[in-house]
Short mmCIF file of C-alpha atoms and ligand atoms in Angstrom, two decimals:
data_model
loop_
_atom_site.label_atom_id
_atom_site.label_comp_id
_atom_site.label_asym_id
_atom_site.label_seq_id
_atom_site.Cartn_x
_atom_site.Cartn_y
_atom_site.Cartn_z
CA UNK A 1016 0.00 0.00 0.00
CA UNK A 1017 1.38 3.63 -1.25
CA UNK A 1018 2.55 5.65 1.86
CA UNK A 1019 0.12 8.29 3.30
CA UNK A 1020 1.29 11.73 2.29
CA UNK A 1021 0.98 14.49 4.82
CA UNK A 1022 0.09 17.83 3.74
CA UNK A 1023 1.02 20.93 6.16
CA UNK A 1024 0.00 24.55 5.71
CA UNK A 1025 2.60 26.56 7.00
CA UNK A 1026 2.09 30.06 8.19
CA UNK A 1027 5.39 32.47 9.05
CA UNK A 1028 4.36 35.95 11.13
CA UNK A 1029 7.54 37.08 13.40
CA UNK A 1030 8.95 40.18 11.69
CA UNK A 1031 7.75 41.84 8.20
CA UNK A 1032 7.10 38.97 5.76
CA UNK A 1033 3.25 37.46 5.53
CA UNK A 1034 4.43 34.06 4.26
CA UNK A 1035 2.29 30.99 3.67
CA UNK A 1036 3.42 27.63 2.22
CA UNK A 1037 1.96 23.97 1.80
CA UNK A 1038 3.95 21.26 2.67
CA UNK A 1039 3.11 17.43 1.15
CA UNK A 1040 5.66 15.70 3.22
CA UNK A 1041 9.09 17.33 2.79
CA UNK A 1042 8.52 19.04 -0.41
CA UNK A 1043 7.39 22.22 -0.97
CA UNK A 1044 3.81 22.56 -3.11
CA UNK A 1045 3.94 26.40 -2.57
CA UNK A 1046 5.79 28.97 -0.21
CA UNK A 1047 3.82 32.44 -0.67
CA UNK A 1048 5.55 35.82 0.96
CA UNK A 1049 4.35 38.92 1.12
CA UNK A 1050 6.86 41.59 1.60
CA UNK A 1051 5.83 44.77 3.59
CA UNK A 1052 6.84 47.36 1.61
CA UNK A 1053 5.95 50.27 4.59
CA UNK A 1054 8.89 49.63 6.95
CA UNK A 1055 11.22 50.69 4.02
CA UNK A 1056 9.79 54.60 4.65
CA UNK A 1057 10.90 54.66 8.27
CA UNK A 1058 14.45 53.08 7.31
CA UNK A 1059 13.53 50.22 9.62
CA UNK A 1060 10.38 47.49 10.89
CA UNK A 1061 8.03 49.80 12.73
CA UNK A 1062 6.41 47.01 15.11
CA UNK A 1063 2.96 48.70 14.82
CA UNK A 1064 2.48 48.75 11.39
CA UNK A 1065 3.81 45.19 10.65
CA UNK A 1066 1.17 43.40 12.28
CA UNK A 1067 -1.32 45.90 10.42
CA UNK A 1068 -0.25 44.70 7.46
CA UNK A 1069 0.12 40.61 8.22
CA UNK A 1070 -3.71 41.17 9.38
CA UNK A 1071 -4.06 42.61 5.80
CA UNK A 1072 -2.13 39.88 4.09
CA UNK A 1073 -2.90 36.28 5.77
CA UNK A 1074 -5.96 35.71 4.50
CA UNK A 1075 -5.13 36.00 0.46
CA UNK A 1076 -1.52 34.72 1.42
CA UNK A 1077 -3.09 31.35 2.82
CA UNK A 1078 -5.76 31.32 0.22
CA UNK A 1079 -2.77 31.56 -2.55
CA UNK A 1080 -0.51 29.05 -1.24
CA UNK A 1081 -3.75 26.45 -1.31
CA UNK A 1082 -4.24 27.81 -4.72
CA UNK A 1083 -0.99 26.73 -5.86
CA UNK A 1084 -0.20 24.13 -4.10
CA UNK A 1085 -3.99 22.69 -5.82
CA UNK A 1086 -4.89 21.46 -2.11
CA UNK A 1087 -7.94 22.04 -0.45
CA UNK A 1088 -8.50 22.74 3.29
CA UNK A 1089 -9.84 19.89 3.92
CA UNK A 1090 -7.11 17.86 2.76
CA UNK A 1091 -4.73 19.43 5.13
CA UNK A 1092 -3.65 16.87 7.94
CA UNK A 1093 -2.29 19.53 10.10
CA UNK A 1094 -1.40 23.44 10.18
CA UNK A 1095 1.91 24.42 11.45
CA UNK A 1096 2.32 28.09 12.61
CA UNK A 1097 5.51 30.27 13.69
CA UNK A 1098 5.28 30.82 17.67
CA UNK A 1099 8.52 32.53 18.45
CA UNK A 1100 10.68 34.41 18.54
CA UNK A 1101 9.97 37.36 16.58
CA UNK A 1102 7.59 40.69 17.46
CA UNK A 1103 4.86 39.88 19.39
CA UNK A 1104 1.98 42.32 17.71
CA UNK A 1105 3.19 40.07 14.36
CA UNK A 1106 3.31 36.48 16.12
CA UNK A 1107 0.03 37.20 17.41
CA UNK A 1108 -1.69 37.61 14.15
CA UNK A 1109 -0.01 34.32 12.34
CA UNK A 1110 -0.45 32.62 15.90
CA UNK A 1111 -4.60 33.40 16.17
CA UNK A 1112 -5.17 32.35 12.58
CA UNK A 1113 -3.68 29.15 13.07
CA UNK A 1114 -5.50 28.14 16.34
CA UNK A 1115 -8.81 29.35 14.45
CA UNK A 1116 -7.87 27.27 11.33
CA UNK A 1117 -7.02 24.38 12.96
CA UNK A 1118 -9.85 24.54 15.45
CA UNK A 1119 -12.27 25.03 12.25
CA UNK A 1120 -10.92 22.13 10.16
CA UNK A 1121 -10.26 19.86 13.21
CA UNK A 1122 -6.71 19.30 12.12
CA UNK A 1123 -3.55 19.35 14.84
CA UNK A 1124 -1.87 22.82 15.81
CA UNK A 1125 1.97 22.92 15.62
CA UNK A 1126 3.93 25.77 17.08
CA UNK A 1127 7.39 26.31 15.32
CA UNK A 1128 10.67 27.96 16.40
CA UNK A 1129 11.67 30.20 13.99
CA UNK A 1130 15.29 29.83 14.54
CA UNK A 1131 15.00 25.93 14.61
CA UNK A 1132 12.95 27.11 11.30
CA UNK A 1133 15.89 28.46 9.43
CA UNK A 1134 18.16 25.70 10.46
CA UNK A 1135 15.66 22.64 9.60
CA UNK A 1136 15.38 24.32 6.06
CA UNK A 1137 18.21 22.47 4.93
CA UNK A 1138 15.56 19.14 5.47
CA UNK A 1139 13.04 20.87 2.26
CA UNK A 1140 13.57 17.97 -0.14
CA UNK A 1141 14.63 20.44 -3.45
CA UNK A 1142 16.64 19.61 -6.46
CA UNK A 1143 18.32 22.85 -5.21
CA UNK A 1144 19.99 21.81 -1.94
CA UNK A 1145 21.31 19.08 -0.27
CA UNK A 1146 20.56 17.65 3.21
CA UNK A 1147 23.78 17.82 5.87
CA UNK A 1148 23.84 14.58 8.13
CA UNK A 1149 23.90 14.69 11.82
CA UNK A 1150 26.06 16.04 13.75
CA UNK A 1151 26.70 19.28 11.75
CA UNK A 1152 27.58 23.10 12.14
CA UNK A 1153 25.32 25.50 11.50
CA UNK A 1154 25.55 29.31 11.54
CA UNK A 1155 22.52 31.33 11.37
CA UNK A 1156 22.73 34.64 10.11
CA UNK A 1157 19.96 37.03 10.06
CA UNK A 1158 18.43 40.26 10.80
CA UNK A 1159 17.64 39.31 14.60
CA UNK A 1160 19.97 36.47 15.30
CA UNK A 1161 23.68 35.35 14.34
CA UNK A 1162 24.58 31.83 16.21
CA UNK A 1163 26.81 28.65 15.55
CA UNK A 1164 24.71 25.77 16.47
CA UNK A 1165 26.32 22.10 16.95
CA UNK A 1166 23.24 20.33 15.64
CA UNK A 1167 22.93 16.77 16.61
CA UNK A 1168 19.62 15.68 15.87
CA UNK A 1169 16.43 17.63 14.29
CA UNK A 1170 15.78 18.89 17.64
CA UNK A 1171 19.29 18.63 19.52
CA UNK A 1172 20.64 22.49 19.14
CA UNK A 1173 24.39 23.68 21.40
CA UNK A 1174 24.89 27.23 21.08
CA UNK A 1175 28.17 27.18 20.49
CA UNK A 1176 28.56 31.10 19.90
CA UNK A 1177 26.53 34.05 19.41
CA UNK A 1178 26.45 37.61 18.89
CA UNK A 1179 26.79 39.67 22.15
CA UNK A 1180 25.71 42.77 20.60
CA UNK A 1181 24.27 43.54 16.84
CA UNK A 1182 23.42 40.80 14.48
CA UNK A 1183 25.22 40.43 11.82
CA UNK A 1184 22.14 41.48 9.88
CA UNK A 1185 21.58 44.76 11.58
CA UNK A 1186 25.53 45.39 10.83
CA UNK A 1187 24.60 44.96 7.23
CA UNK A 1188 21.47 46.91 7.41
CA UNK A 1189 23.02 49.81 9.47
CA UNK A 1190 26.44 49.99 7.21
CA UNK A 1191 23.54 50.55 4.69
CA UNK A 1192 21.92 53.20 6.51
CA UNK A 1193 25.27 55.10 7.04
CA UNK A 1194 25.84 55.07 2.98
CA UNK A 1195 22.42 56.07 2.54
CA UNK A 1196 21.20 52.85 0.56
CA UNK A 1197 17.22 51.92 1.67
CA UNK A 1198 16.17 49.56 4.19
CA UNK A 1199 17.32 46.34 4.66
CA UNK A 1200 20.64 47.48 3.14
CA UNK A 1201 22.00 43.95 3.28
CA UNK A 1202 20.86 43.33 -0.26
CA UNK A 1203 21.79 46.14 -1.55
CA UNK A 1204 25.53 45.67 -0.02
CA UNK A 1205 25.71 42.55 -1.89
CA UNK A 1206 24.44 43.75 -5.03
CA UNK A 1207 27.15 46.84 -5.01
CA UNK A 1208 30.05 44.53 -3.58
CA UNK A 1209 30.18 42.33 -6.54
CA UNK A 1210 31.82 44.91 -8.97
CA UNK A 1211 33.92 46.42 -5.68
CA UNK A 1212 37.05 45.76 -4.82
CA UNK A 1213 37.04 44.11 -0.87
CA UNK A 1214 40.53 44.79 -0.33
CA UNK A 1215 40.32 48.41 -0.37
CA UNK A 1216 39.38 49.65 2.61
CA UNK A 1217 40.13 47.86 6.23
CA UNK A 1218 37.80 47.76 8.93
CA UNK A 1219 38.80 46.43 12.74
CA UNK A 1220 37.66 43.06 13.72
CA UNK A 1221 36.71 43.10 17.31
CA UNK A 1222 37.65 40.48 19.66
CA UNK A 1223 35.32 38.60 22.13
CA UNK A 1224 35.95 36.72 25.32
CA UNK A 1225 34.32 33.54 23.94
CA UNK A 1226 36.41 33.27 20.13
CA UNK A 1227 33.11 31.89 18.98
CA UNK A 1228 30.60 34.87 20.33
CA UNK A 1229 30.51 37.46 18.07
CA UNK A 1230 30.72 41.01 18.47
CA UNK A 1231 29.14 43.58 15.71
CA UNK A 1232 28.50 47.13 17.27
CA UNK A 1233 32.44 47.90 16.99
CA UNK A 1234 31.98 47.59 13.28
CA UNK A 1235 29.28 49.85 12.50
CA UNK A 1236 31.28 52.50 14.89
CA UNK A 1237 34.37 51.75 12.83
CA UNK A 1238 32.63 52.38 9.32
CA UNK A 1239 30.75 55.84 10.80
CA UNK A 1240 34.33 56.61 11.82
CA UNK A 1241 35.91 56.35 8.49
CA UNK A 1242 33.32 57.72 6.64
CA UNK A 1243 33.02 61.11 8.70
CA UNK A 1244 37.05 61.26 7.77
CA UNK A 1245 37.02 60.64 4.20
CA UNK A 1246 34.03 62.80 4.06
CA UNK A 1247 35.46 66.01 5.69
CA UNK A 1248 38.38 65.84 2.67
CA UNK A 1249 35.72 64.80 -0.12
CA UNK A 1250 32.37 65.68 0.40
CA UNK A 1251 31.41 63.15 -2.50
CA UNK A 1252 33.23 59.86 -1.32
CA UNK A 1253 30.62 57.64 -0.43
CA UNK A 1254 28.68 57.99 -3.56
CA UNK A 1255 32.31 57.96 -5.67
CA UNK A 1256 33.77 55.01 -4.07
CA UNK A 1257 30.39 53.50 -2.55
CA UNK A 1258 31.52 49.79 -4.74
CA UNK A 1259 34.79 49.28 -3.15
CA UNK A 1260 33.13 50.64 0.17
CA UNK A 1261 30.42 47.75 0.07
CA UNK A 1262 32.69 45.43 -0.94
CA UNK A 1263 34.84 45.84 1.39
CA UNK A 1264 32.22 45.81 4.39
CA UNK A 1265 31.18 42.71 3.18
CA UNK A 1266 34.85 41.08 2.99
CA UNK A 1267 35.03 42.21 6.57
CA UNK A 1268 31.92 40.53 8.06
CA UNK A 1269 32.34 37.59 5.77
CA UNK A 1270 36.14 36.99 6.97
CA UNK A 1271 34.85 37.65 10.66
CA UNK A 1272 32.05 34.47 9.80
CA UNK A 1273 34.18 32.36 8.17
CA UNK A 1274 36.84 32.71 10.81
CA UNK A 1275 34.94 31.64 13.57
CA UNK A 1276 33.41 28.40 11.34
CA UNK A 1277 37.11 27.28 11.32
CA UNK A 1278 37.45 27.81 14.69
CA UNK A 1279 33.89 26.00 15.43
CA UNK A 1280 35.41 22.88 13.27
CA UNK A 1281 38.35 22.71 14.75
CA UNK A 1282 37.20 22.53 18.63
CA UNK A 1283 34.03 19.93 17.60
CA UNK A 1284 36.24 17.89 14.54
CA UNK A 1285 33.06 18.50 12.63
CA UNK A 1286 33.16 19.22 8.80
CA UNK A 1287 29.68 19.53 7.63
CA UNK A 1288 29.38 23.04 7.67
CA UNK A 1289 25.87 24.82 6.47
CA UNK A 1290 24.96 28.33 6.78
CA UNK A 1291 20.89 29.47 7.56
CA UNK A 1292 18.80 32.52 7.63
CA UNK A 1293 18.56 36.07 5.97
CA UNK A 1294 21.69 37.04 5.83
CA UNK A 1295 23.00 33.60 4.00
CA UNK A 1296 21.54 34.95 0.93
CA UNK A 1297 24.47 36.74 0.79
CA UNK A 1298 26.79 35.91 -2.27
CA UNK A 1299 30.10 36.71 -0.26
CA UNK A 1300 29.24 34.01 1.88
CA UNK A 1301 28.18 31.71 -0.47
CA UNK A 1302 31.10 32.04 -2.25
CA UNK A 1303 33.37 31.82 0.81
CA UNK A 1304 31.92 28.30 1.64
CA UNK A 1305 32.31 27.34 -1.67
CA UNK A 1306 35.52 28.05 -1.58
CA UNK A 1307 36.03 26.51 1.92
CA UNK A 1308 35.32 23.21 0.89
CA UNK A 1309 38.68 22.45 -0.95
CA UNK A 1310 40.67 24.95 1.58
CA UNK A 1311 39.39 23.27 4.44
CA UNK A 1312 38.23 20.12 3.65
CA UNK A 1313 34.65 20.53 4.43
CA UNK A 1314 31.21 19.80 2.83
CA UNK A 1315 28.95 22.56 2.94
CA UNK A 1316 25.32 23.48 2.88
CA UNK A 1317 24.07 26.27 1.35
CA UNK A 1318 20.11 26.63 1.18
CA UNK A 1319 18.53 27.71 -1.93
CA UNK A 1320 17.61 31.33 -2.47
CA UNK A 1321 13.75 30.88 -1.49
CA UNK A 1322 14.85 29.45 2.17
CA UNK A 1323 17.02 31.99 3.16
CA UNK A 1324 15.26 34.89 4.53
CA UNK A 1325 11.77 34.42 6.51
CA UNK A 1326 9.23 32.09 4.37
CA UNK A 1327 6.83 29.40 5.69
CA UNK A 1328 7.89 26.69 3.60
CA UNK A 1329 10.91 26.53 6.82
CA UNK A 1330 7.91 26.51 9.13
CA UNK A 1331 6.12 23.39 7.32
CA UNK A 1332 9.70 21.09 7.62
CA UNK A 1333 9.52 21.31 11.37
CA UNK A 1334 6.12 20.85 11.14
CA UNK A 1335 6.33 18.08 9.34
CA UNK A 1336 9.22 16.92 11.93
CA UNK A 1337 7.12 17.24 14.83
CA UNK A 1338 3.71 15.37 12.94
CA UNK A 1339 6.40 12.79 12.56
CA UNK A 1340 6.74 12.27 15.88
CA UNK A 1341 3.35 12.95 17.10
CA UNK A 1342 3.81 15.86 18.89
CA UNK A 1343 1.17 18.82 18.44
CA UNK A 1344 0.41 21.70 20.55
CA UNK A 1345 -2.74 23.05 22.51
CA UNK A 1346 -5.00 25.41 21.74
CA UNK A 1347 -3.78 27.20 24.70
CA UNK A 1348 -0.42 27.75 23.29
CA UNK A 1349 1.19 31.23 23.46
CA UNK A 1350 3.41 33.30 20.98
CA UNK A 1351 6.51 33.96 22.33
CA UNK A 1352 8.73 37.06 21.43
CA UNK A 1353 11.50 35.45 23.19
CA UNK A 1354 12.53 31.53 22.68
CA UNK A 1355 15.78 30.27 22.38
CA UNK A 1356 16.71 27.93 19.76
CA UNK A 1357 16.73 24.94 21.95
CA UNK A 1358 13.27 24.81 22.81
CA UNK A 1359 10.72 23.23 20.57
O1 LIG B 1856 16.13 35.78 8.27
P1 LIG B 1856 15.60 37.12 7.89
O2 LIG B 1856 14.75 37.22 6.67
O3 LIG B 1856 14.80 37.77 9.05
C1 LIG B 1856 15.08 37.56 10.39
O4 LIG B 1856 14.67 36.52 10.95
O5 LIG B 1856 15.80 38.44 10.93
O6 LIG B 1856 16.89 38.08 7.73
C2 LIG B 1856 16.77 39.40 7.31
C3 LIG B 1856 18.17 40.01 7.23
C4 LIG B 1856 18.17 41.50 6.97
O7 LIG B 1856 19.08 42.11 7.88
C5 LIG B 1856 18.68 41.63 5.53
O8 LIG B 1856 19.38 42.82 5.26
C6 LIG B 1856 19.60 40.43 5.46
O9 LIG B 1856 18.90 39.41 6.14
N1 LIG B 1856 19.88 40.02 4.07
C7 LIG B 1856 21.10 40.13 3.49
C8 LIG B 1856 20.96 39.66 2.17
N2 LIG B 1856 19.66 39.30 1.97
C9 LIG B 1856 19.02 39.51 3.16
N3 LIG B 1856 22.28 40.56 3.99
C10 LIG B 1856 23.35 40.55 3.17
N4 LIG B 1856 23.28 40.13 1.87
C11 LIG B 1856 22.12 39.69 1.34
N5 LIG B 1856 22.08 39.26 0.07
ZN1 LIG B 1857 14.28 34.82 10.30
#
């Protein structure tokens, strides 16, 4: 007898992104995100208005991921839902919709860790991306969060490091912000840095207690430093050397991640390195772990474009993980603005 597929609808509500996405097993029938387009006025996510607009957005985001994805409700076996971490006023409106839906259709509720989300990404089966085995490395890199993760089992996280300041999104974002480029800047880096040159310009690397913490703030004082110099002897020499300037932010930050992933392989002996979250869309860090794997020895994991920064389709793998194992939540179950990556 064929195998009973399992079809998830996935809903994703912690910062600015509506996302929906159905899940038949691990593959991926649709992942639908809606981008808030507002937050880029006010150079930043303005809480407020964010959940505003995911109020605006679930309902014809959910409706269009069943739409594509050709499933009805009522052949959805359970509906997984993002419970934290993330803003609350946001959480709240992905977290009520769920609980209704699931209530309505008489289907089990699963609450999701976002940051587990990004991580278990790399478990989407996609022509696009290839599954690490257990135990591997994983640094997650995005606009809230930057960790390295000894990951030993779907739900077995270590912190091994983390960011004691900025993460290493909000350095990209606020290097943007001091160039003028809109928000997030951390595209917009990237996009500039790839006809730069990186070796231009240095920036200082800060140092941290723990070698695998992280430390960002320093960086962003060290760019706003060098720019008010350069500027008070050219008024023009952001926007005449902006290339080499992005380029060479981003060889900084990537040197500073790759840096600590050979330290994190060297202490644990492990070689299966992967990379998660926002900020992994980033093509100097693609290309550094690329490049890695003959330098160092390692086999990496980069996730395809579409799992990078916030989506649901992330939310329906570790829903699908958890209907695996039987575990569902209550209707009772709260969103959670804070939740560290180690519990489920
Ligand atoms: O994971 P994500 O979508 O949201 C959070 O959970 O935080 O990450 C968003 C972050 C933003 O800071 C954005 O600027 C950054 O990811 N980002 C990038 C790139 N694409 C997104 N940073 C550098 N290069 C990129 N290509
Ligand atoms: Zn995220």
């Amino acid at each position: 007898m064929a195998k009973k597929q399992i079809n998830i609808l996935a809903i994703e509500s912690s910062c600015d992104d509506t996302s929906a996405a159905v899940l038949q097993d691990d593959r991926v029938l649709s992942n639908i995100i809606a981008n808030q387009k507002i937050h880029a006025e006010f150079g930043g996510v303005v809480p407020e208005l964010a959940s505003r607009a995911h109020q605006q957005n679930i309902v014809p985001v959910v409706e269009m991921a069943l739409r594509k994805a050709c499933i009805s409700k009522n052949e959805l076996h359970a509906i997984a839902f993002t419970r934290g971490p993330g803003l609350l006023g946001s959480l709240l409106v992905g977290t009520s919709f769920a609980k209704s839906m699931s209530l309505a259709l008489q289907i089990p509720l699963i609450g999701v860790n976002h940051m587990q989300a990004h991580v278990l990404a790399h478990f989407i089966d996609d022509e696009e991306q290839k599954k690490p085995p257990f135990p591997f490395i994983c640094l997650t890199i995005s606009g809230g969060h930057t960790q390295i993760l000894r990951v030993t089992d779907f739900f077995q996280f270590e912190i091994l490091g983390e960011t004691i300041d900025d993460a290493v999104g909000e350095a990209f974002d606020k290097s943007a912000k001091l160039l003028g480029l809109p928000y997030p800047g951390g595209p917009h880096v990237d996009k500039l840095a790839k006809t730069g040159n990186g070796e231009r310009f240095a920036f200082a690397k800060p140092k941290t207690e723990n070698e695998l913490d992280f430390s960002f703030s320093g960086l962003k004082t060290s760019i706003l430093y060098f720019l008010q110099k350069e500027q008070k002897a050219n008024e023009n020499f952001i926007t005449e050397n902006l290339e080499d300037i992005c380029a060479s932010i981003q060889k900084t930050i990537v040197d500073i991640l790759v840096s600590k992933l050979l330290l994190a392989s060297k202490t644990t002996g492990i070689r299966h390195i992967a990379i998660a979250g926002g900020v992994s869309a980033n093509s100097g860090i693609r290309q550094a772990l690329r490049d890695a794997e003959s330098k160092y020895g390692w086999t990496t994991y980069i996730p395809k474009f579409a799992y990078t920064t916030d989506n649901a389709a992330m939310i329906g793998i570790v829903g699908y993980q958890h209907y695996l194992k039987n575990l569902s939540s209550k209707q009772d179950i709260k969103a959670t603005a804070r939740l560290t990556v180690s519990e489920s």
